[in-house]
JSON list of C-alpha atoms in Angstrom, two decimals:
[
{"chain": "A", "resi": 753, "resn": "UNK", "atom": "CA", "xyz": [9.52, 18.65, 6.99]},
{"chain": "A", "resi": 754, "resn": "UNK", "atom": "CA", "xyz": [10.53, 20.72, 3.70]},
{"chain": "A", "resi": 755, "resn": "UNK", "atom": "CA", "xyz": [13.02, 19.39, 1.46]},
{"chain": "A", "resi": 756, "resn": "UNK", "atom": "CA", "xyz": [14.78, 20.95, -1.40]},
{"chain": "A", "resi": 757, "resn": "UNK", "atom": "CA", "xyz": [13.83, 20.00, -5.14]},
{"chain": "A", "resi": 758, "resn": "UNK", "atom": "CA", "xyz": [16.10, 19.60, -7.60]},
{"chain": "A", "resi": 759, "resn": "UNK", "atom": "CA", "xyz": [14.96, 22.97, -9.10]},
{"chain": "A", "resi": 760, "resn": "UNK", "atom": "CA", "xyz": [15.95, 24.63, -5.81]},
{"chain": "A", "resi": 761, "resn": "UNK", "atom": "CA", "xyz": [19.68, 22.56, -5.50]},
{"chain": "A", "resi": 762, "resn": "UNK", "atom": "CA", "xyz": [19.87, 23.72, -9.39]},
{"chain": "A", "resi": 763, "resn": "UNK", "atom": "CA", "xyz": [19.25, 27.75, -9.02]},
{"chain": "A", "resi": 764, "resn": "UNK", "atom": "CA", "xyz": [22.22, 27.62, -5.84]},
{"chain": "A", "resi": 765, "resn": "UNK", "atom": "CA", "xyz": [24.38, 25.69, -8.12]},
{"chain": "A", "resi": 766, "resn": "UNK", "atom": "CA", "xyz": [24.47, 27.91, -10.69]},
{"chain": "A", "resi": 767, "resn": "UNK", "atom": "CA", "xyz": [23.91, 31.25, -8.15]},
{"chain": "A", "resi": 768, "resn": "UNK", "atom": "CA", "xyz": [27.24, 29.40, -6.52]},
{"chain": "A", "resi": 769, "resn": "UNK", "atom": "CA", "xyz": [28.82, 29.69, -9.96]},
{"chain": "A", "resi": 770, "resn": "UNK", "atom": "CA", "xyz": [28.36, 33.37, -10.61]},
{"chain": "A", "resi": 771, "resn": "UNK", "atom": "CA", "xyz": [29.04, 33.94, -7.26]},
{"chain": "A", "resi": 772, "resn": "UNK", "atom": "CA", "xyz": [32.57, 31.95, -8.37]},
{"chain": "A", "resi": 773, "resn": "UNK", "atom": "CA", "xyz": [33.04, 34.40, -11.52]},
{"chain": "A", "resi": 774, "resn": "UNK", "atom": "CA", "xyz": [31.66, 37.45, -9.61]},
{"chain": "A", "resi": 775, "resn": "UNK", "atom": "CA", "xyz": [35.15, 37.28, -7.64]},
{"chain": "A", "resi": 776, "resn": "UNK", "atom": "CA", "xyz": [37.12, 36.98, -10.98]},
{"chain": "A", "resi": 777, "resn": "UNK", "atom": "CA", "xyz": [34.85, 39.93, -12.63]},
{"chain": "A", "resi": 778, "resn": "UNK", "atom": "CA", "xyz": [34.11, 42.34, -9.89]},
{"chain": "A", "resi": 779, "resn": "UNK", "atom": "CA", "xyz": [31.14, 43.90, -12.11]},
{"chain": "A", "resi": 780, "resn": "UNK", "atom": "CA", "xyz": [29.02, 40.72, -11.90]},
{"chain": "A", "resi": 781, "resn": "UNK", "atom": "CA", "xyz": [28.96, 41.14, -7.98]},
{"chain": "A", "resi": 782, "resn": "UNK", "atom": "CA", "xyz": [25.97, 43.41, -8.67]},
{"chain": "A", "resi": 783, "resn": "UNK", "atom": "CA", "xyz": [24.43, 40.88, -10.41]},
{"chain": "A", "resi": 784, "resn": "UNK", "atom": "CA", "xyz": [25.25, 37.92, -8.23]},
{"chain": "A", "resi": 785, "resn": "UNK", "atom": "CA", "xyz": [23.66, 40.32, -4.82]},
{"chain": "A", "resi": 786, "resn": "UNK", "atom": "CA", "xyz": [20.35, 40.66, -7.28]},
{"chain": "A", "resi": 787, "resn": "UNK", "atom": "CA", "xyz": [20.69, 36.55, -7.79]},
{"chain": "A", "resi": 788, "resn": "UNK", "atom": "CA", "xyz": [20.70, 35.58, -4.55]},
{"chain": "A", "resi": 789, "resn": "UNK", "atom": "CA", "xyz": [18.01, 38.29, -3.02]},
{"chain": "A", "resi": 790, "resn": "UNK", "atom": "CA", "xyz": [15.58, 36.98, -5.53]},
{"chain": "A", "resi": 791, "resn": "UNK", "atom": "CA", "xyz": [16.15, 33.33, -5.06]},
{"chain": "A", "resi": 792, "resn": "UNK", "atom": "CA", "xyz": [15.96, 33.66, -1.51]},
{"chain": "A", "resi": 793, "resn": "UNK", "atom": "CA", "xyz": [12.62, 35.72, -1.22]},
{"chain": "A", "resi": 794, "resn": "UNK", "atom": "CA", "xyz": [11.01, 33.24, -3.99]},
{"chain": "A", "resi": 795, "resn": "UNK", "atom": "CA", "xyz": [12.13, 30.56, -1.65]},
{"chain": "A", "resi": 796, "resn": "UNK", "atom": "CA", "xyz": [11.26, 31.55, 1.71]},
{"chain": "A", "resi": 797, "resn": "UNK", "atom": "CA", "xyz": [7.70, 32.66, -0.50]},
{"chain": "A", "resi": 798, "resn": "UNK", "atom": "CA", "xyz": [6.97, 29.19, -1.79]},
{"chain": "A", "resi": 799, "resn": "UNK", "atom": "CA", "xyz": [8.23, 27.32, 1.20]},
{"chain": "A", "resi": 800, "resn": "UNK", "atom": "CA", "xyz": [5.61, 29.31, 3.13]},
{"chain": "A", "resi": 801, "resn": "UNK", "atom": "CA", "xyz": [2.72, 28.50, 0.88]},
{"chain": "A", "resi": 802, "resn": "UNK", "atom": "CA", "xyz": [3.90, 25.22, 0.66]},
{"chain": "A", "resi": 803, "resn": "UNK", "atom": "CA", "xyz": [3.85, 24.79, 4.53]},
{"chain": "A", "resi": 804, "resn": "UNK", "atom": "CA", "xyz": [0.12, 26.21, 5.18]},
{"chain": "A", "resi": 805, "resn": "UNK", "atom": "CA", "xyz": [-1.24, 24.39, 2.32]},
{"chain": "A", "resi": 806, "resn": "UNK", "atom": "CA", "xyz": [-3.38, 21.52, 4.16]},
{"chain": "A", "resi": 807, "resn": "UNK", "atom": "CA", "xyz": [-1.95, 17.81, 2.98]},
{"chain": "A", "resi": 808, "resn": "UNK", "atom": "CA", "xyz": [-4.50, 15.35, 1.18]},
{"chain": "A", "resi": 809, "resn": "UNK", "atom": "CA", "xyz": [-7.06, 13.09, 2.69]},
{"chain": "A", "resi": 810, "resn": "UNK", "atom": "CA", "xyz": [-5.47, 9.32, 2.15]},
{"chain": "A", "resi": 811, "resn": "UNK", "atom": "CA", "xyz": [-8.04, 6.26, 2.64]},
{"chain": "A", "resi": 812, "resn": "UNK", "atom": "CA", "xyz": [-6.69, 2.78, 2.53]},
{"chain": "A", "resi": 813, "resn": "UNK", "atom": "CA", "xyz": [-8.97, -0.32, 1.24]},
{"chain": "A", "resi": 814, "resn": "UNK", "atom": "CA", "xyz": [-7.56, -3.77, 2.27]},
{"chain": "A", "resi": 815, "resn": "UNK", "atom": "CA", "xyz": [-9.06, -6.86, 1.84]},
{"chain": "A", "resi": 816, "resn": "UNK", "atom": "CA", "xyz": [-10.32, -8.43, 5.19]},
{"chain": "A", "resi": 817, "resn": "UNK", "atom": "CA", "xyz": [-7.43, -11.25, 5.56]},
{"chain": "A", "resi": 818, "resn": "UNK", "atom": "CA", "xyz": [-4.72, -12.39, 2.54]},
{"chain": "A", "resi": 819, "resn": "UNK", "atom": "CA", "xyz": [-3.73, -16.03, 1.86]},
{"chain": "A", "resi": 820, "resn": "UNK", "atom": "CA", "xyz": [-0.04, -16.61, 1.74]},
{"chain": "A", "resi": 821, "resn": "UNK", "atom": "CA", "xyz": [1.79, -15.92, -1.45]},
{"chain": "A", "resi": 822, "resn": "UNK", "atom": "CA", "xyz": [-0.92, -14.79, -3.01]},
{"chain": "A", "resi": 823, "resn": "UNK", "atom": "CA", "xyz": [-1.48, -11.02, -4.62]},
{"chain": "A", "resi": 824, "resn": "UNK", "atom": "CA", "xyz": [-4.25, -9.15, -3.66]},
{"chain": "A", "resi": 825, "resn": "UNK", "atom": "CA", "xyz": [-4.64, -5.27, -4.55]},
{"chain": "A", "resi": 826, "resn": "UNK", "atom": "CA", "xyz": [-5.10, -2.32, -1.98]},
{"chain": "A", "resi": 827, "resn": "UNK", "atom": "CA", "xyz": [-6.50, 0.54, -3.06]},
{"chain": "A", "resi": 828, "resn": "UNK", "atom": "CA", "xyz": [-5.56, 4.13, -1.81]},
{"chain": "A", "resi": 829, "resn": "UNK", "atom": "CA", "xyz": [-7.98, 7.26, -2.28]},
{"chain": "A", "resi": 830, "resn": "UNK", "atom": "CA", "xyz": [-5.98, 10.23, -2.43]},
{"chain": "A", "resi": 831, "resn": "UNK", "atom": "CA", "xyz": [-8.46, 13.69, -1.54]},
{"chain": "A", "resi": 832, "resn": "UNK", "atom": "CA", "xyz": [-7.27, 17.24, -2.39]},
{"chain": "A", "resi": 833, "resn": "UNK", "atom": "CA", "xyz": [-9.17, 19.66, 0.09]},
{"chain": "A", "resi": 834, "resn": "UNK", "atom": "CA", "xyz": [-7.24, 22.51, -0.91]},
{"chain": "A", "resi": 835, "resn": "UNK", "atom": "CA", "xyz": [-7.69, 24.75, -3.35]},
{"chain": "A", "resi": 836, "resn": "UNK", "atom": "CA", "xyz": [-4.87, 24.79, -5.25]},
{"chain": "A", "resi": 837, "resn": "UNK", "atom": "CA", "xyz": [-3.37, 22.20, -7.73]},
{"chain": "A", "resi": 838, "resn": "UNK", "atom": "CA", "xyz": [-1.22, 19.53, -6.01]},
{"chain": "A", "resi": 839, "resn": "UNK", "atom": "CA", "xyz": [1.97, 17.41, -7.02]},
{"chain": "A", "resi": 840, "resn": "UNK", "atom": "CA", "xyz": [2.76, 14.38, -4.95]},
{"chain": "A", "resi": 841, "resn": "UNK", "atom": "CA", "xyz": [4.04, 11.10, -4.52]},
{"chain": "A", "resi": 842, "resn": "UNK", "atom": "CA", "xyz": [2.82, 8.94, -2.32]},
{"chain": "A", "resi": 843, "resn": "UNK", "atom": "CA", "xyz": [4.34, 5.65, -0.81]},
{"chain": "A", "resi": 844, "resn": "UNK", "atom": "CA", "xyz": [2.54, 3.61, 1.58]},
{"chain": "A", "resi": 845, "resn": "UNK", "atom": "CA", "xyz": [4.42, 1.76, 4.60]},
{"chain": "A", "resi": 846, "resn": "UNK", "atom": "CA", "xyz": [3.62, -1.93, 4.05]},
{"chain": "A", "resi": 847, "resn": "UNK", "atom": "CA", "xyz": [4.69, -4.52, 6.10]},
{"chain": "A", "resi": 848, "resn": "UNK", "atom": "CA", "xyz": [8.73, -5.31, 5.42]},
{"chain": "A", "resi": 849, "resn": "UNK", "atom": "CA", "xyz": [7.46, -9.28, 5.20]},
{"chain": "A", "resi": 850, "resn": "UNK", "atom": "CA", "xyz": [5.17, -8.72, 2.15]},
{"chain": "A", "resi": 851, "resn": "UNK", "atom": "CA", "xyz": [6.68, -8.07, -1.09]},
{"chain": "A", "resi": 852, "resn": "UNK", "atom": "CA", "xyz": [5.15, -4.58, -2.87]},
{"chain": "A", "resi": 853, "resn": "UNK", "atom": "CA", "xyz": [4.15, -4.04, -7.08]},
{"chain": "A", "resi": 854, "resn": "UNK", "atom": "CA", "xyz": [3.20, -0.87, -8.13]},
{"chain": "A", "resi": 855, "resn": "UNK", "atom": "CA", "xyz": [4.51, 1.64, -5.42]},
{"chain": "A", "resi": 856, "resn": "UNK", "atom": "CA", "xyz": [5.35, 4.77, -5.19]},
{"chain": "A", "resi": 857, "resn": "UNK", "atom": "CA", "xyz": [3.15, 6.69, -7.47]},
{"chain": "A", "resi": 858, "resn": "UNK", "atom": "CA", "xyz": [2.89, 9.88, -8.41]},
{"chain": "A", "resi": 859, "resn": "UNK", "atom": "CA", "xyz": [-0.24, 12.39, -8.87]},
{"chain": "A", "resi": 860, "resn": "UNK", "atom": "CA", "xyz": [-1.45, 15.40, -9.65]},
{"chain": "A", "resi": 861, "resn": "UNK", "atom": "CA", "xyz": [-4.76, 16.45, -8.31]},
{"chain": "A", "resi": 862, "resn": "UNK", "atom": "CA", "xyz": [-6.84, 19.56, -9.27]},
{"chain": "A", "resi": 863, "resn": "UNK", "atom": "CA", "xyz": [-8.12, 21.90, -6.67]},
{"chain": "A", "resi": 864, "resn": "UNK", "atom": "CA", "xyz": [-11.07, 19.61, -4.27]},
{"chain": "A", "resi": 865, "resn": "UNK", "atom": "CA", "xyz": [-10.76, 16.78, -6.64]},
{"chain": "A", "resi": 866, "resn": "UNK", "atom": "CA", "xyz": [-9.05, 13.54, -5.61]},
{"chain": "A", "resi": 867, "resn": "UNK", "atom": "CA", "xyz": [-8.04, 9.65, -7.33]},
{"chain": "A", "resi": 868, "resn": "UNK", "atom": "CA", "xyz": [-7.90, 6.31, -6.93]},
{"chain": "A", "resi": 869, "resn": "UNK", "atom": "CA", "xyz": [-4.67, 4.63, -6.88]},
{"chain": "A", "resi": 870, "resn": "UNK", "atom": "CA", "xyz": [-3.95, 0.66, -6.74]},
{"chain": "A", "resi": 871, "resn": "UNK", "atom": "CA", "xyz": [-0.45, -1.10, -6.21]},
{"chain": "A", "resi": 872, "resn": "UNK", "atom": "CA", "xyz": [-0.58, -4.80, -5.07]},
{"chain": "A", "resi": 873, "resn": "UNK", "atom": "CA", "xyz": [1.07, -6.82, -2.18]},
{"chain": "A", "resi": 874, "resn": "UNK", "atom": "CA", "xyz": [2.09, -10.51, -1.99]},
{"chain": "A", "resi": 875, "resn": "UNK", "atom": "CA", "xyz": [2.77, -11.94, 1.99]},
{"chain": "A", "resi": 876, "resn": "UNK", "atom": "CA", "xyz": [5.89, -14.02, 2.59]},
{"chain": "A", "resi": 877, "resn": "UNK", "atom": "CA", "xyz": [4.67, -14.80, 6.03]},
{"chain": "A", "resi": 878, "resn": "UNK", "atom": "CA", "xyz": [2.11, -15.82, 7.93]},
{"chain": "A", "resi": 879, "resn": "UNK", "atom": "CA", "xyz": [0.74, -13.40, 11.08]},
{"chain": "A", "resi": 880, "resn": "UNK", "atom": "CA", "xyz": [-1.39, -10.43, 11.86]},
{"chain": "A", "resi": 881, "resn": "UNK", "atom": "CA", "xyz": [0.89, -7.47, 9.70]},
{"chain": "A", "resi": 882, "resn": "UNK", "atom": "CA", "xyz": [0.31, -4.38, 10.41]},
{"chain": "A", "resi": 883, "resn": "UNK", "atom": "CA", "xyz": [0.57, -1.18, 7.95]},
{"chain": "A", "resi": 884, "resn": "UNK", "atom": "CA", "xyz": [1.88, 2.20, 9.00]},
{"chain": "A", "resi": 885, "resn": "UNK", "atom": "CA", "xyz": [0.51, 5.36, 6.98]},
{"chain": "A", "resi": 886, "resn": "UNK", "atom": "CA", "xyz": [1.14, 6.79, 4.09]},
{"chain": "A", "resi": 887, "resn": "UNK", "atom": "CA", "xyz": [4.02, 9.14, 3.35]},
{"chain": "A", "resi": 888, "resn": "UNK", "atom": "CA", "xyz": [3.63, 11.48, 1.15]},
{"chain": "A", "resi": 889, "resn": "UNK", "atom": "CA", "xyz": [5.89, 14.29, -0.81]},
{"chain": "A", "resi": 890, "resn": "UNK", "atom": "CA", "xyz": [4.36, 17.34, -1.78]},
{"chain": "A", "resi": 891, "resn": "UNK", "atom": "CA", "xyz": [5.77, 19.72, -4.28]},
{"chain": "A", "resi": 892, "resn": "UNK", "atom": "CA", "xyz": [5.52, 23.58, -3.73]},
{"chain": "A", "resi": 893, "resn": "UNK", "atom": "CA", "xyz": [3.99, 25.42, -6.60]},
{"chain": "A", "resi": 894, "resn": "UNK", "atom": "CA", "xyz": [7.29, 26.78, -8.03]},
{"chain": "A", "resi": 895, "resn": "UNK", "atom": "CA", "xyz": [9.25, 23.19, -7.37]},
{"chain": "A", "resi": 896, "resn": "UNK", "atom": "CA", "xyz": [11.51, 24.59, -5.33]},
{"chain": "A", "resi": 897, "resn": "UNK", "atom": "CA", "xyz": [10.63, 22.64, -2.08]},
{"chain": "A", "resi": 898, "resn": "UNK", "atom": "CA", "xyz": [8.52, 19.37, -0.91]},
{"chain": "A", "resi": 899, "resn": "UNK", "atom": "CA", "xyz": [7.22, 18.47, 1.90]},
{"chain": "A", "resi": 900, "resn": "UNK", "atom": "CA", "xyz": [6.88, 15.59, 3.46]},
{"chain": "A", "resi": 901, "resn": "UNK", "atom": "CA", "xyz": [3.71, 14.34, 5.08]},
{"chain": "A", "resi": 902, "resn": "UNK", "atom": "CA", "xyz": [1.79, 11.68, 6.57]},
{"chain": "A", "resi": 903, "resn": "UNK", "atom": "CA", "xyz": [-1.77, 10.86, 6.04]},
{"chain": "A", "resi": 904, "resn": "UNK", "atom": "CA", "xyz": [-4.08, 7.94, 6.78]},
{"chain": "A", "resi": 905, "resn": "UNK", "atom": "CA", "xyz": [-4.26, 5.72, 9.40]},
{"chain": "A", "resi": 906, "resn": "UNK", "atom": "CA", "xyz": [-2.47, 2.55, 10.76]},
{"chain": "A", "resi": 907, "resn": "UNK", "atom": "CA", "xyz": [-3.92, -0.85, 9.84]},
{"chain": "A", "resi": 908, "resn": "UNK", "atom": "CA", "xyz": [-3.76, -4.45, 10.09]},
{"chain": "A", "resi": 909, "resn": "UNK", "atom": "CA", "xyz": [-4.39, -7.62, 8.41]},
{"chain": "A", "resi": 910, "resn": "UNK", "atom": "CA", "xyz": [-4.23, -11.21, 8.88]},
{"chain": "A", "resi": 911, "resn": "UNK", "atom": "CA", "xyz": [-2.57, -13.67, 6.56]},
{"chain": "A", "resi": 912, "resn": "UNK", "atom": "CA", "xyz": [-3.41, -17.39, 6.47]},
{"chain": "A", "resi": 913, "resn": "UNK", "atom": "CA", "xyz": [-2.08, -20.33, 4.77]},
{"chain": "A", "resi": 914, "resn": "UNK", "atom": "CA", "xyz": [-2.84, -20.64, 1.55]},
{"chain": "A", "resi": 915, "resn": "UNK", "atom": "CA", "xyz": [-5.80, -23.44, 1.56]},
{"chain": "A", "resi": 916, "resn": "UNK", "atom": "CA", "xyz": [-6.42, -23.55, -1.92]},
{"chain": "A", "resi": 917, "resn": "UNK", "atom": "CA", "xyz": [-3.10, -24.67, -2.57]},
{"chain": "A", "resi": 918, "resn": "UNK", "atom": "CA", "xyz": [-2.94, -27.01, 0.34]},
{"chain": "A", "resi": 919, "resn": "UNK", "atom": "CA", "xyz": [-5.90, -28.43, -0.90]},
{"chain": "A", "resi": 920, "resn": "UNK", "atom": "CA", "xyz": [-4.73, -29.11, -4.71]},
{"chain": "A", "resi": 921, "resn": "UNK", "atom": "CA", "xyz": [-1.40, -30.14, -3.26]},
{"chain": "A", "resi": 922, "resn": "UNK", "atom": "CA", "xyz": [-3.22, -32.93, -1.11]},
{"chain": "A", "resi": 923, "resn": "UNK", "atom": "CA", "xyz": [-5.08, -34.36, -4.21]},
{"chain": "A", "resi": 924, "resn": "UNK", "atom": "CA", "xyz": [-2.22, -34.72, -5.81]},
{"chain": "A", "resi": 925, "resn": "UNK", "atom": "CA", "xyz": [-0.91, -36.91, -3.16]},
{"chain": "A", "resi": 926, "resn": "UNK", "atom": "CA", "xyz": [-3.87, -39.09, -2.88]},
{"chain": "A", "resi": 927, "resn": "UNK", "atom": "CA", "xyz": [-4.19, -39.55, -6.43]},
{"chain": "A", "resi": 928, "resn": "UNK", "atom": "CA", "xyz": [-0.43, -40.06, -6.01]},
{"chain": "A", "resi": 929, "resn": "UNK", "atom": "CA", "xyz": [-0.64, -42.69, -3.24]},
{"chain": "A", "resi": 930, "resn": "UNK", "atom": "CA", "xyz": [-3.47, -44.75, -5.48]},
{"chain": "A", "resi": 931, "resn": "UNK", "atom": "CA", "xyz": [-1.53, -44.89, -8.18]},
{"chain": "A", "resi": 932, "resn": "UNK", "atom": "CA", "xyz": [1.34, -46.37, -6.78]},
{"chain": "A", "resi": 933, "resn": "UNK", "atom": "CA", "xyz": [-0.95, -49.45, -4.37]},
{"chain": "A", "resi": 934, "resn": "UNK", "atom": "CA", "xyz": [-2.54, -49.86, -8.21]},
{"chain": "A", "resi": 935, "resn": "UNK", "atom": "CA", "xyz": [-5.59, -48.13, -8.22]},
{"chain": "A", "resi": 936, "resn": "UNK", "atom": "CA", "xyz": [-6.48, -46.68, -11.32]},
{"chain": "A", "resi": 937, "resn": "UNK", "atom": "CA", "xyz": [-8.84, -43.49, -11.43]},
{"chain": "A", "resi": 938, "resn": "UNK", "atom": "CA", "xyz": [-11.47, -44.71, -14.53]},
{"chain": "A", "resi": 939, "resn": "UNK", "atom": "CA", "xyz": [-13.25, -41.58, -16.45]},
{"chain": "A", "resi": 940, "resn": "UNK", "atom": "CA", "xyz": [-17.08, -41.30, -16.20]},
{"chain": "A", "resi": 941, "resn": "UNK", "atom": "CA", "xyz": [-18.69, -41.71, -19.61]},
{"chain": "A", "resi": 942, "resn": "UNK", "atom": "CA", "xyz": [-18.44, -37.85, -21.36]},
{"chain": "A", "resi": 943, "resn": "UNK", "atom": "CA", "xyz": [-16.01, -36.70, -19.21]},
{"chain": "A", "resi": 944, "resn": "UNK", "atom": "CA", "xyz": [-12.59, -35.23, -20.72]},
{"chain": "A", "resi": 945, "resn": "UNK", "atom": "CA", "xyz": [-12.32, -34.08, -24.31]},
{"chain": "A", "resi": 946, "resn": "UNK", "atom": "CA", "xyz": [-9.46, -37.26, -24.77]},
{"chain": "A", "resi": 947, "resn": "UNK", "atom": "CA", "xyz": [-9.46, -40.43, -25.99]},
{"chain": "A", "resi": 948, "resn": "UNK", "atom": "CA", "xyz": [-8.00, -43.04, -24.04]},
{"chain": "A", "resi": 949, "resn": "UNK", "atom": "CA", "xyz": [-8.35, -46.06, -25.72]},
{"chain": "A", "resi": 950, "resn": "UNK", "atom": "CA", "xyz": [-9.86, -46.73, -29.52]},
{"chain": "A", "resi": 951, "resn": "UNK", "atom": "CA", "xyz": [-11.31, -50.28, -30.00]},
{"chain": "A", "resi": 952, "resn": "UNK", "atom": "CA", "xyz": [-11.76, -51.82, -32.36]},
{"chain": "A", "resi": 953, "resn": "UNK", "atom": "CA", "xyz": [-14.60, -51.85, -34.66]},
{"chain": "A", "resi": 954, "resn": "UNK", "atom": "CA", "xyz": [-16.76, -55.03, -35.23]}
]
């Protein structure tokens, strides 16, 4: 699907305005005809180009299950096979019940070279989530056009409660719990960098 760029919408706003001032000066209309033959070829020419060039190899790297509410990265590697420069930002289709840092991003990749990119994702709930691909917007070599693309492949992950924190939270209750039926947790001798009583010296 090709979209215009701002550089396109600009050149028909201002071939719109001396299109306007052509029909108030009838010896710009030569002008205006030149205008809008040239804009048009350049943009049927670079939406062409655009439209055969081949869209970039995307590889996703998650981690094999998340814990809830905790961040984890996920790294994307972004492959040019083409052999031309390429402009493009890239946005990958999390799942809408994890929270997303670092996304989109935007690249430039030099003819058969590619990148590494990182953003990081944070699950709200718990579940097997799955991941669409990766969209992707292209810019033509003259920025008139992009084009958006998919690339990579569908994925899923599982997200577990967080054990780590169930486990701290359930200390805290048991020491908690002790404290309160008078039980008093002593220090081992050189533990702790406090002291907790001073006596006194005979």
């Amino acid at each position: 699907m090709l979209i215009p760029a701002p550089r396109l919408l600009l050149g028909t706003a201002l071939l719109t305005l001396l299109g306007v001032l052509a029909s108030v000066l009838p010896s710009l209309a030569l002008l205006w005809w030149a205008a809008l033959a040239a804009l048009t070829l350049l943009a049927l020419l670079d939406a062409w180009r655009l439209w055969q060039r081949p869209a970039p190899v995307v590889k996703r790297s998650l981690p094999h299950a998340l814990a809830l509410g905790v961040q984890r990265p996920v790294d994307l590697a972004i492959e040019n096979e083409s052999e031309q420069p390429l402009q493009l930002a890239l946005f990958d289709h999390v799942p809408p019940s994890m929270a997303v840092h670092g996304l989109p991003q935007r690249l430039h990749l030099p003819p058969g070279q590619g990148a590494r990119v990182q953003y990081r994702v944070r699950p709200l709930v718990r579940g097997n989530l799955q991941f669409g691909q990766v969209e992707l917007r292209l810019r033509s070599n003259w920025g008139l056009w992009d084009r958006r693309a998919w690339a990579g492949e569908p994925a899923s992950v599982r997200v577990y409660p967080n054990f780590a924190a169930l486990s701290r939270f359930a200390l805290l209750t048991v020491d908690h719990r002790l404290s309160q039926v008078g039980v008093l947790k002593r220090r081992r001798r050189g533990e702790g960098l406090d002291f907790h009583q001073l006596r006194e010296y005979r």
